[in-house]
PDB file of C-alpha atoms in Angstrom:
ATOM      1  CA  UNK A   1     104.207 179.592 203.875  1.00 44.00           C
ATOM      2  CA  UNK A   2     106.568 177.251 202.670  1.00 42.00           C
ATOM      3  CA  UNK A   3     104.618 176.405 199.181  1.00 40.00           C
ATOM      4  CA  UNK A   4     106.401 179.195 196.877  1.00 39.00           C
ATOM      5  CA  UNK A   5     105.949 180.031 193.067  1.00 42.00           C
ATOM      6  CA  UNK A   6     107.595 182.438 190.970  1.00 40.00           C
ATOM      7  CA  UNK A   7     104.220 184.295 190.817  1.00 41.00           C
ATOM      8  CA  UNK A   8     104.364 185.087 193.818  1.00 42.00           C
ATOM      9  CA  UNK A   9     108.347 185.603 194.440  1.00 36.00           C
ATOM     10  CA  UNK A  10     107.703 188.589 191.447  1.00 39.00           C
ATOM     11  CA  UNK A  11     105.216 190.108 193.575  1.00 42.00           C
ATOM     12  CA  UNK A  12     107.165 190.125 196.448  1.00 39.00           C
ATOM     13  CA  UNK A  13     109.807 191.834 195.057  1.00 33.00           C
ATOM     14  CA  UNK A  14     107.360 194.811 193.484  1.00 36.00           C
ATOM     15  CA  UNK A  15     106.786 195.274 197.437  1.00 36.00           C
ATOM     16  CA  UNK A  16     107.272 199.436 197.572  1.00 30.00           C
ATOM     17  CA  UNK A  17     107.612 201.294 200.520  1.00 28.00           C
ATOM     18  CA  UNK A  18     104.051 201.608 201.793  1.00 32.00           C
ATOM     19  CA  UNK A  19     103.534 197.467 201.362  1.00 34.00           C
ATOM     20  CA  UNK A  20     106.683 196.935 203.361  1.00 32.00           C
ATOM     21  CA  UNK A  21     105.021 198.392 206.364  1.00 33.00           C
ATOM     22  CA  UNK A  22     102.041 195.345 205.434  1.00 36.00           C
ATOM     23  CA  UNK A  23     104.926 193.014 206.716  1.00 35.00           C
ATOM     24  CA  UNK A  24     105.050 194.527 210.446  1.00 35.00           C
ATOM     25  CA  UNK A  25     101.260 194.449 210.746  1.00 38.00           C
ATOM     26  CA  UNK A  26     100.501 190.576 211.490  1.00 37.00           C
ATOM     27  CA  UNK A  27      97.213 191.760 212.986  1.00 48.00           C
ATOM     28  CA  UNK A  28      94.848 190.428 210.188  1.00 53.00           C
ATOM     29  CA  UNK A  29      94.131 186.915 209.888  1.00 87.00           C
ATOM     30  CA  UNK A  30      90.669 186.607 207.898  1.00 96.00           C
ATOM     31  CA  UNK A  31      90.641 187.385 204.225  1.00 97.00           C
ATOM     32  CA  UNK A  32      87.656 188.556 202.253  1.00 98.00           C
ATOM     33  CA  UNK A  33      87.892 188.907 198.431  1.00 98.00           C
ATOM     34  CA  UNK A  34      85.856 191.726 198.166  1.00 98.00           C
ATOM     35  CA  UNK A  35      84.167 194.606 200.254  1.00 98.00           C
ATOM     36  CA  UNK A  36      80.472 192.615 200.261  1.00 98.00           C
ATOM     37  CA  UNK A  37      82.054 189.454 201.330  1.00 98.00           C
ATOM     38  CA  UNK A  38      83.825 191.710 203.630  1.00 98.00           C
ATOM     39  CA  UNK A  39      80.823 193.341 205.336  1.00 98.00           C
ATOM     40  CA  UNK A  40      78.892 189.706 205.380  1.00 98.00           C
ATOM     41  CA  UNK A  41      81.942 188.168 207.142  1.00 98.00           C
ATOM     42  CA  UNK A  42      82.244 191.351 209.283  1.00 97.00           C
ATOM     43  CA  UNK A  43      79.090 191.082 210.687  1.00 98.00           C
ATOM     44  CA  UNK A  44      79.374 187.505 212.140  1.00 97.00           C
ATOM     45  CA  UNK A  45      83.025 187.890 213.473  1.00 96.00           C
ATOM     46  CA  UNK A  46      82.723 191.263 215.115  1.00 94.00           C
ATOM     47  CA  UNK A  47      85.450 193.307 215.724  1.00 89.00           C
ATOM     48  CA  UNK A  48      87.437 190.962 217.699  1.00 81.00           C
ATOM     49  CA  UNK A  49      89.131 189.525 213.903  1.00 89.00           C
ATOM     50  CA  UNK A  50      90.766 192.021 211.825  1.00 88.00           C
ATOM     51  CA  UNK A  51      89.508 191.483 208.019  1.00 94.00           C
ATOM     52  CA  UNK A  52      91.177 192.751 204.658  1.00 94.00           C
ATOM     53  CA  UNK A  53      90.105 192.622 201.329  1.00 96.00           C
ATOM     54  CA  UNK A  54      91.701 191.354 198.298  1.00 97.00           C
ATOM     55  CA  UNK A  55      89.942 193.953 195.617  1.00 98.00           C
ATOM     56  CA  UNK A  56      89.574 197.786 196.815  1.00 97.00           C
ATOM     57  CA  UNK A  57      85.870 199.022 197.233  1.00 97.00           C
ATOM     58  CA  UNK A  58      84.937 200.482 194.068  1.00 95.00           C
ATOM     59  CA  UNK A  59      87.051 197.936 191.834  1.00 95.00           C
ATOM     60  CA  UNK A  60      85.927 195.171 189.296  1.00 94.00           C
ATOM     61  CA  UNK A  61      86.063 191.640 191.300  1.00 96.00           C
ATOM     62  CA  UNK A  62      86.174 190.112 188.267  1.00 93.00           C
ATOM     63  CA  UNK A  63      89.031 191.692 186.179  1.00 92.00           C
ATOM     64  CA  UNK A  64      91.219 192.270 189.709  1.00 94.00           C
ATOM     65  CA  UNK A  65      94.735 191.679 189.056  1.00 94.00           C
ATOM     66  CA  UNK A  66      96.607 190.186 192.536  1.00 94.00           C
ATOM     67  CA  UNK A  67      99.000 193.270 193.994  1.00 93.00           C
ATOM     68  CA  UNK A  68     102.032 192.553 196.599  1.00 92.00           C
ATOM     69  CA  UNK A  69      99.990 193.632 199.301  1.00 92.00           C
ATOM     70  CA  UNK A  70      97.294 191.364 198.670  1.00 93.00           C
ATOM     71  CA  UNK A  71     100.314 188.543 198.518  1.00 90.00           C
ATOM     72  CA  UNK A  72     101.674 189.710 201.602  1.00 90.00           C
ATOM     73  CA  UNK A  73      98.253 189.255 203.422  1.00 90.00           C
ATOM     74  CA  UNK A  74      98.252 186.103 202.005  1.00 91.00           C
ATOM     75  CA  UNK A  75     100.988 184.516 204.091  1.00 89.00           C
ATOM     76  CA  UNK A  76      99.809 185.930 207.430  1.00 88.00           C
ATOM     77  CA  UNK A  77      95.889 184.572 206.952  1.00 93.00           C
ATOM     78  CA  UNK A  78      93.978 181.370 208.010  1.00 94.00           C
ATOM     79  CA  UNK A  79      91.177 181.939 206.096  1.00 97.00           C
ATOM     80  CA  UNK A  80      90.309 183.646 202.707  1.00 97.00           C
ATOM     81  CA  UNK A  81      86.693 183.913 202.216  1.00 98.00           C
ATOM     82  CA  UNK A  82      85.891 184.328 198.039  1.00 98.00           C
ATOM     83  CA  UNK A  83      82.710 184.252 196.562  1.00 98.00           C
ATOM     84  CA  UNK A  84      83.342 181.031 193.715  1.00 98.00           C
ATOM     85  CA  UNK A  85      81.862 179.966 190.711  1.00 97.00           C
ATOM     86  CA  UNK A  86      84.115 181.958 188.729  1.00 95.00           C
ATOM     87  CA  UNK A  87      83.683 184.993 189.655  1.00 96.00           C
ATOM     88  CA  UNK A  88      87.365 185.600 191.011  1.00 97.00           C
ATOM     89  CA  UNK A  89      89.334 184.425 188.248  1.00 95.00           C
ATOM     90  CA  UNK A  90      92.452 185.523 190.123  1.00 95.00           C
ATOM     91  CA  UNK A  91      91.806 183.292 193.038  1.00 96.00           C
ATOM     92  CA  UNK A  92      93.577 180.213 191.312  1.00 95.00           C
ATOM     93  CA  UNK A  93      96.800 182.344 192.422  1.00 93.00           C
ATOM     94  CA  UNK A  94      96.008 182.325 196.151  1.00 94.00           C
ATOM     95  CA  UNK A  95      95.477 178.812 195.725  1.00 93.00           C
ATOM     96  CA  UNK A  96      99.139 177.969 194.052  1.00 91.00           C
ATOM     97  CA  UNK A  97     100.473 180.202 196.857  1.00 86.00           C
ATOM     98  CA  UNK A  98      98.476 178.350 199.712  1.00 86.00           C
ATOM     99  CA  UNK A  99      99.745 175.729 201.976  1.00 84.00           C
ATOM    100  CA  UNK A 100      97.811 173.145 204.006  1.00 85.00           C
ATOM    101  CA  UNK A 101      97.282 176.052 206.950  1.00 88.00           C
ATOM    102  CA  UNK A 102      95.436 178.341 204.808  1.00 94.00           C
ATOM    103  CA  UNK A 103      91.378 177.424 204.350  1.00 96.00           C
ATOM    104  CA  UNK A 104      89.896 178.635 201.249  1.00 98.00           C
ATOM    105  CA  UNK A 105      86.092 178.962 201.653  1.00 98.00           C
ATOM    106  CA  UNK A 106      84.242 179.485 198.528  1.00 98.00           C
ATOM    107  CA  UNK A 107      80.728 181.020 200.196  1.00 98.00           C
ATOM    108  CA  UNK A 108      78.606 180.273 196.727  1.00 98.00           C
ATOM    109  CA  UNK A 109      79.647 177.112 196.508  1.00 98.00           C
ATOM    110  CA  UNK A 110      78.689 175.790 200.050  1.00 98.00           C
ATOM    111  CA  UNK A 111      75.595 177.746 200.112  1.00 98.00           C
ATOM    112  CA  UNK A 112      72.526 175.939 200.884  1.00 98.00           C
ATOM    113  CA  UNK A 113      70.771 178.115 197.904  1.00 98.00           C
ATOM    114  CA  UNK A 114      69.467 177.136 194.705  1.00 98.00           C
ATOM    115  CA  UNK A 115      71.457 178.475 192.023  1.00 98.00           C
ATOM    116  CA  UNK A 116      70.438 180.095 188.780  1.00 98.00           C
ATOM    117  CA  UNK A 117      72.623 179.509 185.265  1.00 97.00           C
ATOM    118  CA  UNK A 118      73.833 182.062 183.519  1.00 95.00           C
ATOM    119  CA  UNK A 119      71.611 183.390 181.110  1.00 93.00           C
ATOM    120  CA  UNK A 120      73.614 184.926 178.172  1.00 92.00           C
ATOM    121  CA  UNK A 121      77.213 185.028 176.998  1.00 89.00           C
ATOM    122  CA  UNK A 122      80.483 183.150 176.732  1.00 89.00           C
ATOM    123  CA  UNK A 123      79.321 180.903 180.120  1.00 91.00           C
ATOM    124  CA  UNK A 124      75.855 180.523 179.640  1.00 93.00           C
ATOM    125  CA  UNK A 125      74.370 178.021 181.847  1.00 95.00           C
ATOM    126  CA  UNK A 126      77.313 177.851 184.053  1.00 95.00           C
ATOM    127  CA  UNK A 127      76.503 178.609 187.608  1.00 97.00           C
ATOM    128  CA  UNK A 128      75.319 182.221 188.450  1.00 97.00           C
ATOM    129  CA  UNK A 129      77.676 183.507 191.220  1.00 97.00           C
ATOM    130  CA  UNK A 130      75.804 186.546 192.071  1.00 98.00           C
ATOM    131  CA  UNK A 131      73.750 184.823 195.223  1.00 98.00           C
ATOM    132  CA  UNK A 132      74.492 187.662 197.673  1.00 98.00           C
ATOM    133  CA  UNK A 133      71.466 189.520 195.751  1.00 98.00           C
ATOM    134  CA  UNK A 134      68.533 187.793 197.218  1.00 98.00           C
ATOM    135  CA  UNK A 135      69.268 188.463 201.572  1.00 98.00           C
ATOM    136  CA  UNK A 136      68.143 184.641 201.452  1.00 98.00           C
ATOM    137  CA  UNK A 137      71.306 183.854 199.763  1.00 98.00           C
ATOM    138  CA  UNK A 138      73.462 186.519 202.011  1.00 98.00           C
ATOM    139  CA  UNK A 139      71.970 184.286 204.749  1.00 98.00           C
ATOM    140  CA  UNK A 140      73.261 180.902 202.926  1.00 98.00           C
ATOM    141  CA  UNK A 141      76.580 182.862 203.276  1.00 99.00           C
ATOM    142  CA  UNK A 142      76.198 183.977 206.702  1.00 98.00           C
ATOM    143  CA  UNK A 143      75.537 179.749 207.514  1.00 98.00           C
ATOM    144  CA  UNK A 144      78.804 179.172 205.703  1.00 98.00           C
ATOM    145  CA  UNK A 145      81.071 182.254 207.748  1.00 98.00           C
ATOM    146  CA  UNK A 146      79.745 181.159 211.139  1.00 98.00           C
ATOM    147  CA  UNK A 147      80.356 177.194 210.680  1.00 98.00           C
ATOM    148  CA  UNK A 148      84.254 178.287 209.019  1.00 97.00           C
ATOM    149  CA  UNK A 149      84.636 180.794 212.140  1.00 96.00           C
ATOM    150  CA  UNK A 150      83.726 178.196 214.643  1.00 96.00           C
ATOM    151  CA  UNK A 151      85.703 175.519 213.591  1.00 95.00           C
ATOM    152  CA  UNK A 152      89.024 177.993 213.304  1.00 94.00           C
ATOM    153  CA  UNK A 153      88.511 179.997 216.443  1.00 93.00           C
ATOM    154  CA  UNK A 154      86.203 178.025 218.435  1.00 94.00           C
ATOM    155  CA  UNK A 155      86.741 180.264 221.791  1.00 93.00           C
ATOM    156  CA  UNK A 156      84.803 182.885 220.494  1.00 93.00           C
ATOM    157  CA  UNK A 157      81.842 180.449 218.961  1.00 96.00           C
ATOM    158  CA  UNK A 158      78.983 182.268 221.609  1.00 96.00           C
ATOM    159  CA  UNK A 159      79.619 185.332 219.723  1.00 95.00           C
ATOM    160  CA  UNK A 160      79.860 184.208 216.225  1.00 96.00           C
ATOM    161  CA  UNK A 161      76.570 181.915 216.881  1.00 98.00           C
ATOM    162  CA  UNK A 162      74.897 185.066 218.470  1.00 98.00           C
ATOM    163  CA  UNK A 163      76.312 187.668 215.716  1.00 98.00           C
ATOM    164  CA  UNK A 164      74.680 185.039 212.728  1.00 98.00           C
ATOM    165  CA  UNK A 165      71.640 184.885 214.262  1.00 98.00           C
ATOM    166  CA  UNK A 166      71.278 188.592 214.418  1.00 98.00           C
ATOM    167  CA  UNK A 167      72.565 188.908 211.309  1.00 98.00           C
ATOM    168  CA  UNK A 168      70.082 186.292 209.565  1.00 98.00           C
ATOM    169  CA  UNK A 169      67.030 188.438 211.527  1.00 98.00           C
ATOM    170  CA  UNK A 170      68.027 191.623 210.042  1.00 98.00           C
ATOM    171  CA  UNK A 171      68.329 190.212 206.874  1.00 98.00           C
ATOM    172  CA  UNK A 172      65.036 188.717 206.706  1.00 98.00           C
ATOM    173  CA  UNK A 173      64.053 192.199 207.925  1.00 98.00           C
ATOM    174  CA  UNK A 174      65.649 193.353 205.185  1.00 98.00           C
ATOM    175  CA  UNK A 175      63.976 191.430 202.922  1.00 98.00           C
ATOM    176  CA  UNK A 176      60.719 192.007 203.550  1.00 98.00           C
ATOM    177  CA  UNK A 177      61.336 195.636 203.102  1.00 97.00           C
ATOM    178  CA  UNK A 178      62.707 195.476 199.714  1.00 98.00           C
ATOM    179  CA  UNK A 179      59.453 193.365 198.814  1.00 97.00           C
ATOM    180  CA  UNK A 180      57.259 195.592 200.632  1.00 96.00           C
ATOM    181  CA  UNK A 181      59.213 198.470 198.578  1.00 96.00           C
ATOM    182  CA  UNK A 182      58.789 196.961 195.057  1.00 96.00           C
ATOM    183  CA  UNK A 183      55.173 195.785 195.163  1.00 94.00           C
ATOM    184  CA  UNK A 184      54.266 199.467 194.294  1.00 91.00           C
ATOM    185  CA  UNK A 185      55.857 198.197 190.834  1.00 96.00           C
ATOM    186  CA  UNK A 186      53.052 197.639 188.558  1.00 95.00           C
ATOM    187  CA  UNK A 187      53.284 194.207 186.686  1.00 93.00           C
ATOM    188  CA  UNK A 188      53.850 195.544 183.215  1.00 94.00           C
ATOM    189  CA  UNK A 189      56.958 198.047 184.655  1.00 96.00           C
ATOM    190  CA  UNK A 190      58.330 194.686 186.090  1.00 97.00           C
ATOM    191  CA  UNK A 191      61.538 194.390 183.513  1.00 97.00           C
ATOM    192  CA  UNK A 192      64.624 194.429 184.706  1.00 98.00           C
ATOM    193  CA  UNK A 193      67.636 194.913 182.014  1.00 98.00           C
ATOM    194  CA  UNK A 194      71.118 195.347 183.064  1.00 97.00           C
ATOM    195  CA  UNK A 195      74.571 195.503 181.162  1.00 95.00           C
ATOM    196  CA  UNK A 196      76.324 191.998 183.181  1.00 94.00           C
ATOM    197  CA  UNK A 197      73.770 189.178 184.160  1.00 95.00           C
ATOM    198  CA  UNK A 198      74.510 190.246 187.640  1.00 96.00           C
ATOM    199  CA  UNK A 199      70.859 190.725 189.293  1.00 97.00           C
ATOM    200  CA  UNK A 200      68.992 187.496 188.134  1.00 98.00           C
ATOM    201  CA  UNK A 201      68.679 186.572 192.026  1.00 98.00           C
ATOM    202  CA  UNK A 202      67.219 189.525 193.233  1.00 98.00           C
ATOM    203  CA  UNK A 203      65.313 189.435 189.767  1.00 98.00           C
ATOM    204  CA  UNK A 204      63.914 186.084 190.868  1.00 98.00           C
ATOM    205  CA  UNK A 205      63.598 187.235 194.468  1.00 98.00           C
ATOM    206  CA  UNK A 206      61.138 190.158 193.754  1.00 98.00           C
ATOM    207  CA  UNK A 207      59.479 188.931 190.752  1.00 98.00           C
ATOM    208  CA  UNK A 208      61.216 191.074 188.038  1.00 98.00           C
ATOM    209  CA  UNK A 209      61.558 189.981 184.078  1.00 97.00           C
ATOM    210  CA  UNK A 210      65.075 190.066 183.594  1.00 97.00           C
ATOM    211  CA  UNK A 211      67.989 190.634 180.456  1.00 97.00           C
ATOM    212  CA  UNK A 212      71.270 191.249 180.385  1.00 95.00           C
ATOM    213  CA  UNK A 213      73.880 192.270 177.675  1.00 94.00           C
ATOM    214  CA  UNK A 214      76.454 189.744 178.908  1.00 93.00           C
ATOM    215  CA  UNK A 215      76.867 186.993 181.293  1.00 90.00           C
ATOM    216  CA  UNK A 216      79.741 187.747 183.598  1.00 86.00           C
ATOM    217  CA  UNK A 217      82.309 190.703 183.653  1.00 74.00           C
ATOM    218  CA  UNK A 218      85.275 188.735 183.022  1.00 67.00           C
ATOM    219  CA  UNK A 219      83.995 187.824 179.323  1.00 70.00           C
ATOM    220  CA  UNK A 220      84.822 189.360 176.486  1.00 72.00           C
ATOM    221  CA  UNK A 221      82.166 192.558 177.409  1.00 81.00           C
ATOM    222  CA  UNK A 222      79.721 194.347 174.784  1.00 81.00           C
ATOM    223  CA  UNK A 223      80.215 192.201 171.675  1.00 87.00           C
ATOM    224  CA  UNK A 224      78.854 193.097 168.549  1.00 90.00           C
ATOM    225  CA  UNK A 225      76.624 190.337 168.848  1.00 91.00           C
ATOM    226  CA  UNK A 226      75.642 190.587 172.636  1.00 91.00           C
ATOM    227  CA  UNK A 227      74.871 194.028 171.446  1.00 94.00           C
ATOM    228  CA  UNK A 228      72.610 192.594 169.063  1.00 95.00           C
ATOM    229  CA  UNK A 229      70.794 190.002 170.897  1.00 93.00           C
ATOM    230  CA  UNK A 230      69.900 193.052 172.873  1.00 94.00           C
ATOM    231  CA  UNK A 231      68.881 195.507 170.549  1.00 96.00           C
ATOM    232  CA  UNK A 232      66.739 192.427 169.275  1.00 94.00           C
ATOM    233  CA  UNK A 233      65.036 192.341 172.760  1.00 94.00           C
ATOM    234  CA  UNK A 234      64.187 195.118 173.206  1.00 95.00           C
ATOM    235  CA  UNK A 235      62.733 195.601 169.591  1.00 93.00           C
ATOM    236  CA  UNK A 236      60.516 193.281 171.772  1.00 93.00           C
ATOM    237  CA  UNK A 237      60.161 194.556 175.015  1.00 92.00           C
ATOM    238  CA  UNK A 238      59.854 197.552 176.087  1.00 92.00           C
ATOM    239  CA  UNK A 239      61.015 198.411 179.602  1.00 95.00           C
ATOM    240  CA  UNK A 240      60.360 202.105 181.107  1.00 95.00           C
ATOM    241  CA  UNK A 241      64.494 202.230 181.942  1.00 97.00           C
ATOM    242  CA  UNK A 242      67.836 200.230 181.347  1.00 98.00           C
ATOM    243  CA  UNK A 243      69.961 200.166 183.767  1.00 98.00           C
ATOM    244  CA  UNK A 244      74.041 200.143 184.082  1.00 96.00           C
ATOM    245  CA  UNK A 245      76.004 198.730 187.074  1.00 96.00           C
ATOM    246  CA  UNK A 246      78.956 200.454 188.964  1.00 96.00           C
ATOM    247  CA  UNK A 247      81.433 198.671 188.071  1.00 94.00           C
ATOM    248  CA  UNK A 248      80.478 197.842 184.380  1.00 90.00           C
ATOM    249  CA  UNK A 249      81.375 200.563 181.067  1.00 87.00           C
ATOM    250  CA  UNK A 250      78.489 202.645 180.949  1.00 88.00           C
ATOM    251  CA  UNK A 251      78.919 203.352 176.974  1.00 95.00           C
ATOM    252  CA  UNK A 252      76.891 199.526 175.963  1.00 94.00           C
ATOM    253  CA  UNK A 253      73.794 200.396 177.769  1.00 95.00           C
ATOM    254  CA  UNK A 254      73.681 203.873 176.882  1.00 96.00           C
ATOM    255  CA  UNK A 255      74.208 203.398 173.266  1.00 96.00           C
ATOM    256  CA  UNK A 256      70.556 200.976 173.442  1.00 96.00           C
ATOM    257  CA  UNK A 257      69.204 204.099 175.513  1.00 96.00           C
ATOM    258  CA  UNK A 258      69.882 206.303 172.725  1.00 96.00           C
ATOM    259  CA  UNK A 259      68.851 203.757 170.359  1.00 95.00           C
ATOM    260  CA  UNK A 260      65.380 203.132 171.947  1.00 95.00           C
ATOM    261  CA  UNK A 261      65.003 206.354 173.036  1.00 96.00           C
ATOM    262  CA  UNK A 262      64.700 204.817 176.674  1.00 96.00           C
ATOM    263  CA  UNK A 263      65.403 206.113 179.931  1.00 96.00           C
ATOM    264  CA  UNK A 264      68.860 205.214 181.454  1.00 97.00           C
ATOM    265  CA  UNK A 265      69.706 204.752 185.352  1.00 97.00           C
ATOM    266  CA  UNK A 266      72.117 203.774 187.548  1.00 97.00           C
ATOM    267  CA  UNK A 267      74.299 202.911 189.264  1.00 97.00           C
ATOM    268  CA  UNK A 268      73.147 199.525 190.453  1.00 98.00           C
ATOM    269  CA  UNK A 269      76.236 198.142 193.114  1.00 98.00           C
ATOM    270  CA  UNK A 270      76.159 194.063 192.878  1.00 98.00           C
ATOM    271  CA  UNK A 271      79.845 193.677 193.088  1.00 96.00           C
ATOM    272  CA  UNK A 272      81.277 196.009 195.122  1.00 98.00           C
ATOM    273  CA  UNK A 273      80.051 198.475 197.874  1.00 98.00           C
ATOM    274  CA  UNK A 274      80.409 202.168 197.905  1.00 98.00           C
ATOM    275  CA  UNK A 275      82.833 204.403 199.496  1.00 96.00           C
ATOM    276  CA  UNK A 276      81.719 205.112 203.343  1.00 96.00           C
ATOM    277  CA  UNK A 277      80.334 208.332 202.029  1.00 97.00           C
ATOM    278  CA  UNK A 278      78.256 207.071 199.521  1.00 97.00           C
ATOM    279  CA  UNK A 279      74.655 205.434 198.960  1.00 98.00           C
ATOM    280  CA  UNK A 280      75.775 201.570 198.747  1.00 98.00           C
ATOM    281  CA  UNK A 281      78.357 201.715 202.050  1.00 98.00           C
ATOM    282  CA  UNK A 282      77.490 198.552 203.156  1.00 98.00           C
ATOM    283  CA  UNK A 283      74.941 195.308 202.127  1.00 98.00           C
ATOM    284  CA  UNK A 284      71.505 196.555 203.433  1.00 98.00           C
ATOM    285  CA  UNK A 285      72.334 199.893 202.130  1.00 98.00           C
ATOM    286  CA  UNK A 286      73.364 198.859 198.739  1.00 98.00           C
ATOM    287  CA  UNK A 287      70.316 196.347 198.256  1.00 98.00           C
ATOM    288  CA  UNK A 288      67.978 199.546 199.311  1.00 98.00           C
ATOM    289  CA  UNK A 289      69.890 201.847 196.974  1.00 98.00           C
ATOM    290  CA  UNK A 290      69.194 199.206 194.178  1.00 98.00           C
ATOM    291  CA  UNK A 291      65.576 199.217 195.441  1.00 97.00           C
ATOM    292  CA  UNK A 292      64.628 202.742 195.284  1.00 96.00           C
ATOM    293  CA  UNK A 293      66.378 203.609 191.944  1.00 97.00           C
ATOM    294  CA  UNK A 294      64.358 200.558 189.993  1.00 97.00           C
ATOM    295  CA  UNK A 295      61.182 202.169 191.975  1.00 96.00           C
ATOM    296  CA  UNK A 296      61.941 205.850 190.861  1.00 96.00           C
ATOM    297  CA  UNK A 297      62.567 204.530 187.308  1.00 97.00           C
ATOM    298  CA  UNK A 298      59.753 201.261 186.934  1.00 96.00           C
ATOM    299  CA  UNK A 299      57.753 202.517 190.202  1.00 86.00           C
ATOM    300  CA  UNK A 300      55.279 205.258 187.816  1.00 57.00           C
ATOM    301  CA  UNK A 301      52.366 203.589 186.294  1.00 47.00           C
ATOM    302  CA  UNK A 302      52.759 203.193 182.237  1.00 48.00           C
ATOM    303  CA  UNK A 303      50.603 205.411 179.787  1.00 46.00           C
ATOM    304  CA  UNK A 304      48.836 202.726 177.494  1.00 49.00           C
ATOM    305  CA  UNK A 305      49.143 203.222 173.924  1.00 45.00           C
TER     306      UNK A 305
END
């Protein structure tokens, strides 16, 4: 690309051996910032696009810090697909890197979804970016990957029209499992508190009282007065578990376990899948995973006191 900044020229130059064979493979040309984008953008291009991800499966989106590799993918892509509202702080860098041939699709953002705020924390009341966990707003996103993929590659728009809509019916599918799934819930198990404000859609989605700790990962995490605020909820409330997220420290939500002599679970994925191995490997599977732990741990009916 012939936009260059000295970001970028620094990463270059950290290229080691293994990213140097990155410059012989030209073979991807769709970027997704991380492995749920990734398997919502697979599923509607097929396997005739090659698609790369900027963070590894397993990693924190939020606190991602840009590698060569991910540069070097950079300059042989048309289109990176990111999340947006803020949850890729890093992003600003593909954007000082990109020239006018590179399309930078922020899938929240040009959603047709209605956004939640923030609840808690340094950006309260800034858009949520966590659509992707209600399948309604995976679908939103599945609208915005097929129109993108059409207008770039427009030879293979039968099959990206034809992928969507199969994708869009299985998600729908999927959703009315995971209702059908956490109905068994009884009303007063219905609480829903996580470490990061990450599940307020799928809170809102299946009818769940929600809290969080904090608002988004890249924040300062687990303050001594976040910590508070929760401790003071839950003086309150009483939910039958707490639960912790894969990608968050486990050490904030266990130290309220201990304190409230609560049950602990986890992990909830939200912002990254699994390893193929594992229970979250791709987006129906991780939304399922999410489903049956907060049904073992809310599902039993509550002892009245």
């Amino acid at each position: 690309m012939d936009k260059r900044t000295p970001w970028i020229i620094t990463l270059v130059l950290m290229t080691t051996v293994s990213s140097t064979h990155a410059l012989g493979d030209t073979s991807f040309k769709v970027i997704a910032s991380f492995s749920v984008v990734k398997d919502l953008v697979k599923r509607v291009a097929g396997d005739n696009i090659s698609i790369t991800t900027i963070v590894p499966t397993g990693e924190d989106v939020h606190r991602w810090e840009l590698q060569p590799p991910n540069a070097l993918a950079v300059e042989e892509a048309d289109i990176v697909f990111y999340n947006g509202h803020g949850l890729e702080p890093w992003i600003r860098h593909i954007e000082a890197m990109a020239d006018d041939s590179l399309t930078l699709i922020a899938l929240a953002e040009n959603a047709d979804y209605e956004p939640l705020a923030i609840p808690v924390g340094q950006y309260k009341n800034h858009f949520d970016p966590h659509m992707w966990m209600d399948p309604k707003g995976a679908a939103a996103y599945v609208d915005v990957i097929e129109k993108t993929l059409i207008e770039h590659y427009p030879e293979q728009a039968d099959t990206f029209t034809t992928r969507a809509a199969e994708t869009r019916k299985a998600l729908a599918l999927l959703d009315h499992q995971l209702r059908e799934r956490l109905e068994g819930i009884p009303q007063t198990n219905r609480m829903l508190t996580t470490s990061e404000a990450s599940m307020a859609y799928f809170a809102r989605a299946y009818d769940f009282e929600y809290a969080a700790i904090w608002g988004i990962g890249n924040e300062t995490i687990g303050s001594a007065q976040a910590m508070e605020a929760m401790s003071m909820h839950l003086s309150q409330k009483r939910p039958p578990a707490l639960f912790y997220e894969s990608t968050s420290p486990y050490i904030h939500m266990d130290a309220h376990a201990r304190e409230t002599e609560l049950s602990l679970a986890g992990p909830l994925y939200v912002d990254t899948l699994s390893d193929a191995d594992g229970s979250a490997y791709n987006y129906p599977a991780m939304l399922r995973h999410n489903a049956e732990l907060l049904h073992e741990y809310l599902g039993g009916a509550r002892a009245e006191k």
